[in-house]
Short mmCIF file of C-alpha atoms and ligand atoms in Angstrom, two decimals:
data_model
loop_
_atom_site.label_atom_id
_atom_site.label_comp_id
_atom_site.label_asym_id
_atom_site.label_seq_id
_atom_site.Cartn_x
_atom_site.Cartn_y
_atom_site.Cartn_z
CA UNK H 106 12.79 20.81 -35.53
CA UNK H 107 11.79 17.63 -34.45
CA UNK H 108 8.28 17.97 -32.37
CA UNK H 109 5.91 15.95 -30.81
CA UNK H 110 2.24 16.11 -32.16
CA UNK H 111 -0.34 17.60 -30.57
CA UNK H 112 -2.74 15.69 -30.12
CA UNK H 113 -6.29 16.74 -28.25
CA UNK H 114 -6.78 14.63 -24.82
CA UNK H 115 -10.19 12.97 -25.03
CA UNK H 116 -11.89 12.38 -21.50
CA UNK H 117 -12.62 8.69 -20.69
CA UNK H 118 -16.57 8.59 -21.02
CA UNK H 119 -16.11 6.15 -17.97
CA UNK H 120 -14.31 6.57 -14.23
CA UNK H 121 -14.06 2.80 -15.09
CA UNK H 122 -11.86 3.38 -18.22
CA UNK H 123 -9.59 5.36 -16.86
CA UNK H 124 -6.05 4.32 -17.18
CA UNK H 125 -4.87 2.00 -13.62
CA UNK H 126 -1.35 3.85 -12.44
CA UNK H 127 0.63 4.79 -15.73
CA UNK H 128 -0.37 6.78 -18.43
CA UNK H 129 0.47 6.57 -22.39
CA UNK H 130 2.17 9.82 -23.27
CA UNK H 131 4.55 10.76 -26.56
CA UNK H 132 2.04 13.32 -27.77
CA UNK H 133 0.60 16.57 -26.05
CA UNK H 134 -1.64 17.37 -25.26
CA UNK H 135 -1.30 21.12 -26.14
CA UNK H 136 0.78 24.18 -26.79
CA UNK H 137 1.53 25.50 -23.48
CA UNK H 138 2.13 29.74 -24.67
CA UNK H 139 -0.72 31.02 -23.43
CA UNK H 140 0.92 32.89 -20.28
CA UNK H 141 3.44 34.63 -22.22
CA UNK H 142 3.39 37.81 -21.85
CA UNK H 143 6.99 39.09 -23.79
CA UNK H 144 8.13 36.91 -26.64
CA UNK H 145 11.54 36.76 -27.32
CA UNK H 146 12.58 38.75 -30.77
CA UNK H 147 15.72 37.27 -32.82
CA UNK H 148 18.16 40.12 -34.76
CA UNK H 149 19.66 37.69 -37.48
CA UNK H 150 21.07 40.92 -38.23
CA UNK H 151 23.38 40.81 -34.97
CA UNK H 152 23.30 36.85 -33.60
CA UNK H 153 26.69 35.66 -34.44
CA UNK H 154 25.38 31.54 -33.73
CA UNK H 155 26.90 31.23 -31.04
CA UNK H 156 24.23 29.20 -29.74
CA UNK H 157 23.81 30.05 -26.05
CA UNK H 158 20.45 30.61 -26.02
CA UNK H 159 20.08 27.25 -28.64
CA UNK H 160 21.53 25.90 -25.30
CA UNK H 161 20.00 27.22 -22.49
CA UNK H 162 16.40 27.22 -22.93
CA UNK H 163 14.26 25.10 -20.88
CA UNK H 164 12.14 24.17 -22.81
CA UNK H 165 14.50 23.18 -26.10
CA UNK H 166 12.28 25.43 -28.21
CA UNK H 167 14.86 26.64 -30.72
CA UNK H 168 15.89 25.48 -33.59
CA UNK H 169 19.32 25.08 -35.35
CA UNK H 170 18.81 23.09 -38.14
CA UNK H 171 18.39 26.03 -40.54
CA UNK H 172 20.76 28.64 -41.49
CA UNK H 173 19.28 31.34 -38.70
CA UNK H 174 17.68 30.34 -35.43
CA UNK H 175 14.02 30.53 -35.62
CA UNK H 176 12.17 30.15 -31.54
CA UNK H 177 8.72 27.83 -31.93
CA UNK H 178 6.64 30.10 -30.14
CA UNK H 179 3.66 27.88 -30.09
CA UNK H 180 6.13 26.21 -26.74
CA UNK H 181 8.32 29.98 -26.06
CA UNK H 182 6.84 29.76 -22.53
CA UNK H 183 8.91 33.91 -22.93
CA UNK H 184 10.70 33.77 -19.56
CA UNK H 185 13.34 35.35 -21.35
CA UNK H 186 16.65 33.47 -20.31
CA UNK H 187 18.46 33.56 -24.38
CA UNK H 188 17.85 37.56 -24.43
CA UNK H 189 19.43 37.81 -20.71
CA UNK H 190 22.40 35.16 -21.78
CA UNK H 191 23.16 36.20 -25.51
CA UNK H 192 26.18 38.17 -25.01
CA UNK H 193 25.74 40.50 -27.78
CA UNK H 194 21.55 41.27 -26.95
CA UNK H 195 21.21 39.99 -30.62
CA UNK H 196 17.14 39.12 -28.68
CA UNK H 197 14.81 41.58 -27.41
CA UNK H 198 11.96 40.69 -25.17
CA UNK H 199 8.68 42.39 -27.68
CA UNK H 200 5.00 42.68 -25.17
CA UNK H 201 2.61 39.94 -27.02
CA UNK H 202 -0.04 41.89 -28.94
CA UNK H 203 2.57 44.68 -29.73
CA UNK H 204 3.29 45.89 -33.51
CA UNK H 205 6.07 42.80 -33.81
CA UNK H 206 4.89 39.49 -35.11
CA UNK H 207 7.72 37.48 -35.12
CA UNK H 208 4.98 34.36 -34.31
CA UNK R 119 6.43 -33.16 -5.08
CA UNK R 120 5.94 -32.19 -1.24
CA UNK R 121 7.60 -29.21 0.25
CA UNK R 122 9.58 -29.36 3.87
CA UNK R 123 8.63 -28.05 7.43
CA UNK R 124 11.21 -26.13 8.86
CA UNK R 125 11.74 -24.57 12.63
CA UNK R 126 11.90 -21.34 11.90
CA UNK R 127 10.68 -17.54 12.86
CA UNK R 128 8.19 -15.04 11.09
CA UNK R 129 10.74 -12.66 10.20
CA UNK R 130 12.87 -15.95 7.39
CA UNK R 131 8.93 -17.16 7.58
CA UNK R 132 8.74 -14.20 6.08
CA UNK R 133 12.63 -14.09 3.98
CA UNK R 134 11.58 -17.53 2.83
CA UNK R 135 8.47 -16.61 1.22
CA UNK R 136 9.67 -13.63 -1.05
CA UNK R 137 12.90 -16.07 -2.15
CA UNK R 138 9.93 -18.80 -3.83
CA UNK R 139 7.84 -15.30 -4.93
CA UNK R 140 11.02 -14.11 -6.73
CA UNK R 141 11.22 -10.59 -6.48
CA UNK R 142 13.17 -9.03 -9.47
CA UNK R 143 14.68 -5.84 -6.33
CA UNK R 144 14.62 -5.71 -3.09
CA UNK R 145 15.55 -2.45 -1.79
CA UNK R 146 15.07 -2.32 2.46
CA UNK R 147 16.70 -0.47 5.10
CA UNK R 148 16.78 -2.95 8.54
CA UNK R 149 14.70 -1.78 11.85
CA UNK R 150 13.77 -3.88 14.55
CA UNK R 151 11.93 -6.15 14.96
CA UNK R 152 12.20 -6.72 10.90
CA UNK R 153 15.98 -6.96 10.40
CA UNK R 154 15.83 -10.62 10.56
CA UNK R 155 13.59 -10.86 7.09
CA UNK R 156 16.22 -7.96 5.11
CA UNK R 157 19.29 -10.06 6.69
CA UNK R 158 17.75 -13.60 4.87
CA UNK R 159 17.14 -12.44 2.12
CA UNK R 160 20.78 -10.46 1.81
CA UNK R 161 22.12 -13.94 2.90
CA UNK R 162 20.43 -15.45 -0.54
CA UNK R 163 21.03 -12.40 -3.06
CA UNK R 164 24.51 -13.83 -1.70
CA UNK R 165 24.70 -17.35 -1.70
CA UNK R 166 22.52 -17.22 -5.68
CA UNK R 167 19.30 -18.95 -4.02
CA UNK R 168 17.19 -15.73 -5.10
CA UNK R 169 18.49 -14.35 -8.71
CA UNK R 170 17.36 -10.63 -7.26
CA UNK R 171 18.79 -7.18 -7.32
CA UNK R 172 19.19 -6.60 -3.76
CA UNK R 173 19.30 -2.55 -2.92
CA UNK R 174 21.12 -1.37 0.52
CA UNK R 175 19.46 1.70 1.67
CA UNK R 176 20.23 4.74 3.32
CA UNK R 177 16.79 4.62 4.87
CA UNK R 178 12.67 3.47 4.72
CA UNK R 179 11.98 6.62 2.83
CA UNK R 180 14.55 5.17 -0.16
CA UNK R 181 13.60 2.16 0.38
CA UNK R 182 10.08 2.69 -0.82
CA UNK R 183 10.88 5.41 -3.34
CA UNK R 184 13.41 2.16 -5.48
CA UNK R 185 10.77 0.19 -4.87
CA UNK R 186 8.87 2.27 -6.83
CA UNK R 187 11.52 2.99 -9.10
CA UNK R 188 11.65 -0.53 -10.27
CA UNK R 189 8.45 -1.33 -10.29
CA UNK R 190 7.39 1.52 -12.80
CA UNK R 191 10.22 -0.02 -15.44
CA UNK R 192 8.10 -4.03 -14.28
CA UNK R 193 9.88 -4.97 -11.66
CA UNK R 194 8.34 -7.31 -8.84
CA UNK R 195 9.13 -5.80 -5.61
CA UNK R 196 9.27 -6.47 -2.45
CA UNK R 197 10.47 -4.27 0.45
CA UNK R 198 10.08 -4.02 4.67
CA UNK R 199 9.52 -2.04 7.16
CA UNK R 200 8.06 -1.04 11.19
CA UNK R 201 7.06 1.40 12.84
CA UNK R 202 8.87 4.47 12.83
CA UNK R 203 10.97 3.21 9.29
CA UNK R 204 6.77 3.18 8.17
CA UNK R 205 6.31 6.73 8.87
CA UNK R 206 9.46 8.15 7.52
CA UNK R 207 8.12 5.98 4.64
CA UNK R 208 4.55 6.86 4.52
CA UNK R 209 5.16 10.54 2.29
CA UNK R 210 5.83 7.58 -1.05
CA UNK R 211 2.88 5.25 0.35
CA UNK R 212 0.46 7.18 -1.84
CA UNK R 213 2.89 7.69 -5.10
CA UNK R 214 2.79 3.79 -4.47
CA UNK R 215 -0.91 2.77 -5.09
CA UNK R 216 -1.34 5.82 -6.96
CA UNK R 217 0.57 5.07 -9.99
CA UNK R 218 -0.77 2.22 -8.59
CA UNK R 219 2.08 -0.26 -8.47
CA UNK R 220 1.93 -4.16 -6.90
CA UNK R 221 4.87 -3.53 -4.40
CA UNK R 222 4.35 -6.22 -1.76
CA UNK R 223 6.04 -4.98 1.47
CA UNK R 224 5.90 -6.44 5.54
CA UNK R 225 5.57 -4.59 8.18
CA UNK R 226 6.64 -6.04 11.09
CA UNK R 227 4.12 -4.28 13.34
CA UNK R 228 5.23 -2.44 16.59
CA UNK R 229 4.57 0.52 18.59
CA UNK R 230 5.09 4.15 17.54
CA UNK R 231 7.67 7.08 20.09
CA UNK R 232 6.97 9.10 22.10
CA UNK R 233 7.82 6.82 25.18
CA UNK R 234 10.01 5.14 22.68
CA UNK R 235 9.43 1.32 22.70
CA UNK R 236 10.63 -1.54 20.29
CA UNK R 237 7.41 -4.16 21.43
CA UNK R 238 4.41 -5.30 19.30
CA UNK R 239 0.84 -3.10 18.84
CA UNK R 240 -1.00 -1.92 15.64
CA UNK R 241 -0.34 1.80 15.62
CA UNK R 242 2.41 2.28 13.03
CA UNK R 243 0.42 0.63 10.31
CA UNK R 244 -3.88 1.48 10.98
CA UNK R 245 -1.83 5.10 10.95
CA UNK R 246 -1.31 4.64 7.28
CA UNK R 247 -5.12 2.73 6.32
CA UNK R 248 -6.05 5.68 3.78
CA UNK R 249 -2.51 5.59 1.93
CA UNK R 250 -4.17 3.93 -1.17
CA UNK R 251 -2.37 0.12 0.48
CA UNK R 252 -4.29 -2.80 1.22
CA UNK R 253 -3.27 -4.59 5.13
CA UNK R 254 -4.01 -7.92 5.89
CA UNK R 255 -2.41 -9.14 9.18
CA UNK R 256 -1.59 -12.74 10.10
CA UNK R 257 -1.42 -14.67 12.99
CA UNK R 258 0.99 -17.22 12.90
CA UNK R 259 4.54 -17.61 10.97
CA UNK R 260 3.04 -20.07 8.33
CA UNK R 261 0.21 -17.65 8.12
CA UNK R 262 2.92 -14.82 7.14
CA UNK R 263 4.40 -17.09 4.92
CA UNK R 264 1.45 -17.77 2.89
CA UNK R 265 -0.10 -14.15 3.21
CA UNK R 266 3.22 -13.00 1.68
CA UNK R 267 2.83 -15.28 -1.83
CA UNK R 268 -0.64 -14.60 -1.85
CA UNK R 269 -0.36 -11.10 -1.77
CA UNK R 270 1.77 -11.03 -4.59
CA UNK R 271 -0.68 -12.95 -6.83
CA UNK R 272 -3.55 -10.06 -4.95
CA UNK R 273 -1.83 -6.94 -5.81
CA UNK R 274 -0.53 -7.96 -9.33
CA UNK R 275 -4.27 -8.97 -10.49
CA UNK R 276 -5.09 -6.93 -13.38
CA UNK R 277 -8.33 -6.01 -11.37
CA UNK R 278 -6.77 -5.15 -8.91
CA UNK R 279 -3.37 -3.29 -9.14
CA UNK R 280 -2.73 -1.97 -5.63
CA UNK R 281 -0.31 -2.33 -3.37
CA UNK R 282 -0.13 -4.52 0.09
CA UNK R 283 1.05 -4.51 3.71
CA UNK R 284 1.62 -8.40 4.71
CA UNK R 285 1.52 -7.56 9.18
CA UNK R 286 2.98 -9.12 11.58
CA UNK R 287 2.81 -8.59 15.57
CA UNK R 288 7.10 -7.81 16.14
CA UNK R 289 8.38 -10.21 17.91
CA UNK R 290 5.83 -12.58 18.64
CA UNK R 291 5.27 -13.40 15.49
CA UNK R 292 8.59 -12.02 14.17
CA UNK R 293 10.68 -13.77 16.45
CA UNK R 294 9.01 -16.91 17.67
CA UNK R 295 10.17 -20.17 15.79
CA UNK R 296 7.99 -22.58 14.27
CA UNK R 297 6.91 -24.86 12.44
CA UNK R 298 6.69 -23.01 8.83
CA UNK R 299 5.09 -25.77 5.42
CA UNK R 300 7.36 -24.66 2.51
CA UNK R 301 6.16 -25.98 -0.93
CA UNK R 302 7.54 -27.04 -3.47
CA UNK R 303 9.52 -23.69 -5.53
CA UNK R 304 7.76 -25.61 -8.55
CA UNK R 305 4.03 -25.43 -7.37
CA UNK R 306 4.52 -21.72 -5.80
CA UNK R 307 5.49 -20.84 -10.10
CA UNK R 308 2.33 -22.46 -10.87
CA UNK R 309 0.53 -20.06 -8.16
CA UNK R 310 3.02 -17.44 -9.38
CA UNK R 311 3.32 -16.37 -11.81
CA UNK R 312 5.93 -14.20 -13.67
CA UNK R 313 4.25 -10.20 -12.74
CA UNK R 314 4.31 -8.52 -16.33
CA UNK R 315 2.24 -5.42 -16.88
CA UNK R 316 0.84 -2.66 -18.97
CA UNK R 317 1.71 -0.34 -16.24
CA UNK R 318 4.94 0.06 -16.97
CA UNK R 319 7.58 3.20 -18.41
CA UNK R 320 8.33 1.72 -21.91
CA UNK R 321 10.75 3.22 -23.72
CA UNK R 322 9.30 1.76 -27.44
CA UNK R 323 5.64 3.64 -26.00
CA UNK R 324 6.51 6.36 -23.68
CA UNK R 325 4.00 6.44 -20.28
CA UNK R 326 4.11 8.72 -17.10
CA UNK R 327 3.50 8.15 -13.57
CA UNK R 328 2.41 9.63 -11.48
CA UNK R 329 0.27 12.09 -13.72
CA UNK R 330 -1.54 14.97 -12.50
CA UNK R 331 -4.35 16.89 -14.38
CA UNK R 332 -6.74 19.17 -11.59
CA UNK R 333 -9.21 18.31 -13.95
CA UNK R 334 -9.66 14.11 -13.51
CA UNK R 335 -7.33 13.75 -10.34
CA UNK R 336 -10.77 12.93 -8.27
CA UNK R 337 -11.67 10.53 -11.62
CA UNK R 338 -8.48 8.74 -11.52
CA UNK R 339 -8.85 7.89 -7.13
CA UNK R 340 -12.13 7.03 -8.14
CA UNK R 341 -11.16 4.44 -10.34
CA UNK R 342 -8.89 3.20 -7.60
CA UNK R 343 -11.36 2.93 -5.54
CA UNK R 344 -13.53 0.64 -7.11
CA UNK R 345 -10.54 -0.80 -8.65
CA UNK R 346 -9.55 -1.21 -4.34
CA UNK R 347 -13.56 -2.59 -4.60
CA UNK R 348 -12.70 -5.35 -6.84
CA UNK R 349 -10.26 -6.51 -4.63
CA UNK R 350 -12.61 -7.85 -2.05
CA UNK R 351 -13.36 -10.65 -4.59
CA UNK R 352 -9.78 -11.30 -5.53
CA UNK R 353 -8.67 -12.08 -2.13
CA UNK R 354 -11.36 -14.47 -1.58
CA UNK R 355 -10.73 -15.94 -4.99
CA UNK R 356 -6.57 -16.15 -4.23
CA UNK R 357 -7.44 -17.60 -0.93
CA UNK R 358 -9.89 -20.60 -2.56
CA UNK R 359 -7.38 -21.14 -5.03
CA UNK R 360 -4.25 -21.38 -2.56
CA UNK R 361 -6.25 -23.47 -0.63
CA UNK R 362 -6.79 -26.19 -3.40
CA UNK R 363 -2.87 -26.20 -4.79
CA UNK R 364 -0.92 -26.30 -0.68
CA UNK R 365 -4.28 -27.03 1.50
CA UNK R 366 -4.56 -24.13 3.98
CA UNK R 367 -6.77 -21.42 3.25
CA UNK R 368 -7.65 -18.41 5.38
CA UNK R 369 -11.28 -16.97 4.78
CA UNK R 370 -10.15 -14.15 2.47
CA UNK R 371 -11.48 -11.02 3.36
CA UNK R 372 -11.64 -12.66 7.68
CA UNK R 373 -12.32 -16.14 8.79
CA UNK R 374 -15.38 -16.58 11.57
CA UNK R 375 -14.23 -18.55 14.50
CA UNK R 376 -16.67 -20.54 16.09
CA UNK R 377 -19.47 -17.88 15.42
CA UNK R 378 -22.89 -19.70 14.25
CA UNK R 379 -24.96 -19.26 17.18
CA UNK R 380 -23.21 -17.41 19.07
CA UNK R 381 -24.69 -14.29 21.26
CA UNK R 382 -21.00 -12.35 21.32
CA UNK R 383 -18.29 -11.46 19.17
CA UNK R 384 -14.48 -10.68 19.52
CA UNK R 385 -13.11 -8.77 16.80
CA UNK R 386 -9.10 -9.11 16.24
CA UNK R 387 -6.18 -8.39 14.59
CA UNK R 388 -3.04 -10.39 14.29
CA UNK R 389 -1.32 -12.53 16.86
CA UNK R 390 -4.11 -11.86 19.52
CA UNK R 391 -5.71 -13.92 17.66
CA UNK R 392 -4.96 -17.22 18.57
CA UNK R 393 -5.11 -16.67 22.64
CA UNK R 394 -9.15 -15.73 22.10
CA UNK R 395 -9.38 -18.84 19.97
CA UNK R 396 -7.93 -20.81 23.07
CA UNK R 397 -10.53 -18.90 25.34
CA UNK R 398 -13.51 -19.23 23.20
CA UNK R 399 -12.25 -23.54 23.10
CA UNK R 400 -12.87 -23.05 27.27
CA UNK R 401 -15.73 -21.10 27.61
CA UNK R 402 -17.29 -22.83 25.03
CA UNK R 403 -17.14 -25.58 26.66
CA UNK R 404 -18.69 -23.99 29.87
CA UNK R 405 -21.75 -23.16 27.65
CA UNK R 406 -21.09 -19.83 27.03
CA UNK R 407 -22.14 -18.45 22.49
CA UNK R 408 -19.19 -16.72 21.69
CA UNK R 409 -17.03 -16.47 19.34
CA UNK R 410 -14.05 -14.87 16.64
CA UNK R 411 -13.69 -12.56 14.18
CA UNK R 412 -10.15 -12.66 12.84
CA UNK R 413 -10.24 -9.81 10.18
CA UNK R 414 -7.77 -10.44 8.05
CA UNK R 415 -7.64 -7.51 6.19
CA UNK R 416 -8.31 -4.44 7.30
CA UNK R 417 -8.69 -2.89 3.51
CA UNK R 418 -10.28 -3.68 1.52
CA UNK R 419 -12.37 -3.73 4.14
CA UNK R 420 -14.94 -7.03 5.14
CA UNK R 421 -17.76 -4.61 4.75
CA UNK R 422 -20.55 -7.02 3.46
CA UNK R 423 -19.19 -9.76 6.40
CA UNK R 424 -19.12 -7.18 9.23
CA UNK R 425 -22.79 -6.48 7.79
CA UNK R 426 -24.30 -10.33 8.26
CA UNK R 427 -21.58 -10.91 11.35
CA UNK R 428 -23.61 -7.89 13.65
CA UNK R 429 -27.61 -9.03 12.00
CA UNK R 430 -26.67 -12.63 13.76
CA UNK R 431 -24.76 -11.36 17.13
CA UNK R 432 -25.99 -9.27 20.32
CA UNK R 433 -23.00 -8.11 21.54
CA UNK R 434 -19.21 -6.39 19.62
CA UNK R 435 -16.31 -6.36 21.18
CA UNK R 436 -13.71 -5.01 18.95
CA UNK R 437 -10.06 -5.79 20.56
CA UNK R 438 -7.88 -2.61 19.03
CA UNK R 439 -4.13 -2.54 19.57
CA UNK R 440 -3.92 1.10 18.57
CA UNK R 441 -6.02 4.08 20.15
CA UNK R 442 -6.45 7.17 17.95
CA UNK R 443 -5.96 9.90 20.09
CA UNK R 444 -9.06 11.66 20.86
CA UNK R 445 -11.64 9.41 20.07
CA UNK R 446 -10.93 5.26 19.75
CA UNK R 447 -9.86 2.09 18.38
CA UNK R 448 -9.17 2.65 14.62
CA UNK R 449 -10.20 -0.71 14.05
CA UNK R 450 -13.52 -0.12 16.03
CA UNK R 451 -14.47 3.29 14.36
CA UNK R 452 -13.88 1.28 10.56
CA UNK R 453 -16.69 -1.53 12.14
CA UNK R 454 -18.92 0.82 13.83
CA UNK R 455 -19.52 2.36 10.85
CA UNK R 456 -20.72 -1.06 8.49
CA UNK R 457 -22.16 -1.73 11.58
CA UNK R 458 -24.50 0.99 11.08
CA UNK R 459 -26.23 -0.65 7.65
CA UNK R 460 -27.61 -3.62 9.89
CA UNK R 461 -30.66 -4.12 10.17
CA UNK R 462 -30.40 -4.97 13.86
CA UNK R 463 -28.16 -2.73 16.65
CA UNK R 464 -25.60 -5.08 18.43
CA UNK R 465 -24.03 -3.49 21.68
CA UNK R 466 -20.40 -2.48 20.61
CA UNK R 467 -17.81 -1.86 23.01
CA UNK R 468 -14.30 -1.38 21.92
CA UNK R 469 -11.67 -2.46 24.19
CA UNK R 470 -7.84 -0.70 23.95
CA UNK R 471 -5.13 -3.34 24.85
CA UNK R 472 -1.87 -4.30 24.47
CA UNK R 473 -0.30 -0.46 23.43
CA UNK R 474 3.30 -0.89 23.47
CA UNK R 475 3.40 -4.84 23.62
CA UNK R 476 1.50 -5.15 27.03
CA UNK R 477 0.41 -8.74 27.43
CA UNK R 478 -3.88 -9.95 26.64
CA UNK R 479 -3.41 -12.26 28.89
CA UNK R 480 -6.50 -15.26 29.09
CA UNK R 481 -8.61 -13.91 31.74
CA UNK R 482 -8.23 -10.22 30.19
CA UNK R 483 -9.99 -11.95 26.96
CA UNK R 484 -12.60 -13.83 30.03
CA UNK R 485 -13.19 -11.12 31.46
CA UNK R 486 -14.53 -9.67 27.49
CA UNK R 487 -16.38 -12.08 26.93
CA UNK R 488 -18.48 -12.02 30.31
CA UNK R 489 -19.24 -8.03 29.75
CA UNK R 490 -20.41 -8.81 26.28
CA UNK R 491 -23.04 -11.40 27.76
CA UNK R 492 -24.10 -8.81 29.94
CA UNK R 493 -23.83 -5.50 27.34
CA UNK R 494 -26.06 -8.45 25.17
CA UNK R 495 -28.14 -8.65 27.61
CA UNK R 496 -29.44 -5.81 27.72
CA UNK R 497 -26.67 -4.47 30.52
CA UNK R 498 -24.91 -0.68 29.63
CA UNK R 499 -21.74 -0.24 29.63
CA UNK R 500 -18.96 1.95 28.96
CA UNK R 501 -18.37 1.99 25.30
CA UNK R 502 -14.37 2.39 24.99
CA UNK R 503 -12.11 -0.05 27.63
CA UNK R 504 -8.42 0.08 28.59
CA UNK R 505 -7.34 -4.19 28.98
CA UNK R 506 -5.18 -5.25 31.68
CA UNK R 507 -4.15 -1.16 32.84
CA UNK R 508 -1.82 -1.66 35.80
CA UNK R 509 -3.10 1.54 37.42
CA UNK R 510 -6.47 2.94 38.16
CA UNK R 511 -8.37 5.35 35.46
CA UNK R 512 -11.25 7.23 36.31
CA UNK R 513 -12.84 7.40 32.37
S1 LIG O 263 22.91 33.72 -27.42
FE1 LIG O 263 22.73 35.79 -29.23
S2 LIG O 263 24.16 35.58 -30.47
FE2 LIG O 263 24.39 33.73 -29.02
S3 LIG O 263 23.04 32.27 -31.00
FE3 LIG O 263 21.69 33.13 -29.82
S4 LIG O 263 20.77 34.74 -30.51
FE4 LIG O 263 22.30 34.11 -31.40
S1 LIG O 264 12.29 32.97 -23.50
FE1 LIG O 264 12.99 31.33 -22.82
S2 LIG O 264 11.53 29.66 -23.55
FE2 LIG O 264 11.47 30.83 -24.98
S3 LIG O 264 13.34 30.62 -26.56
FE3 LIG O 264 13.83 32.04 -25.02
S4 LIG O 264 14.22 30.85 -23.24
FE4 LIG O 264 12.90 29.50 -24.39
#
């Protein structure tokens, strides 16, 4: 999956060195799933590859390039939209820190 | 090659200057008394003498938003407004300044409602003093023309990168016809080269604007403030260069007129300056030691210049065509805070006049000077006085 690199952001040491207006992007400064409480887990036995979740995930973190769908948990924010929209109930929202370890 | 002299109004002078500055994008919504400016500019775009995109937007809020969008991809932009239009646009002003887009905007100074009125005072622009925009006030149509060109040079200077609001008193300047010297386009192009900036969105090198990090919010604004302080020197430098090229110079942040040995000076903004000049000339003829400080820029504020004046005179009057209701004139507050840094303590009087276009006559100004000269001799009077009021008042 084509993901931006994570590049740790260094604060400019001096106020004078802060950028003037627009700042350079194209890299992510950190993964952003720190606040996720429930994470989506796909049951690949049930999944019919309709790609509804892929289309509706607001963060675009569901990868369809492989044989099965894969969720990039570094960026999934746990909103549950994929689970709600899956017509065959192939996605379950599982509490973080539980027994399931899909990350 | 010499330019030409033409007989035009202040509004038209601004439009002519915009044509010569060659902005890529103009977005504007007409409002009295700025209307003629944006009509003329749209004529120029229509007849092909100005190759710009002209966006007829549906409001002032959109006018500034469109200018911001265009500036975000590196365009030179122009917009113009007045009064209620400026207030409607107010939300977008710090977006432009915070993103460090060198937008140039003409503001035709007009009072704000209520009571509803169309005539001039400075309550519209001065209400936006904290928006991160530079503000310059013009005395006549020629200065308005020249300041549009200077404004682009100042705003686009990489040391500054901040927007400029060029203010003209509504009707008094916008609708009065004067001879204006238009330079040759080639000379203008040499003074104001095409705008190039790194501060823009770019497909090859993606950037973001309106970026917010709670951790660094303060540092971003500190950088903005430090660059705005640098603008003081840039303003003086651009004025000098303009003088060398076009033979007209304005003194940078402020102009002192007959201040050398003055006991009392009056600070002015905008068109009333001319009236004060002529009162000074006639009072000087009668031996009164009076002078004028024409405030040109209010942001950045000419702090050191004001301190220097305060150390040389005995009384300062500040003629505000505005009023911060509940305190005093806005310019007076600003001038006073710099005067506090001076080694001496001149008497300070605030004259509030010209609200909603009320006339400020030569007699009014002479009375101010006479009162200031008495204050210079130690007479105690009121701190805030209202000028040319039709009815009696206690206060
Ligand atoms: S919506 Fe459900 S069935 Fe469709 S691809 Fe996603 S997980 Fe599979
Ligand atoms: S939980 Fe939300 S963010 Fe995570 S994969 Fe599902 S839709 Fe995308």
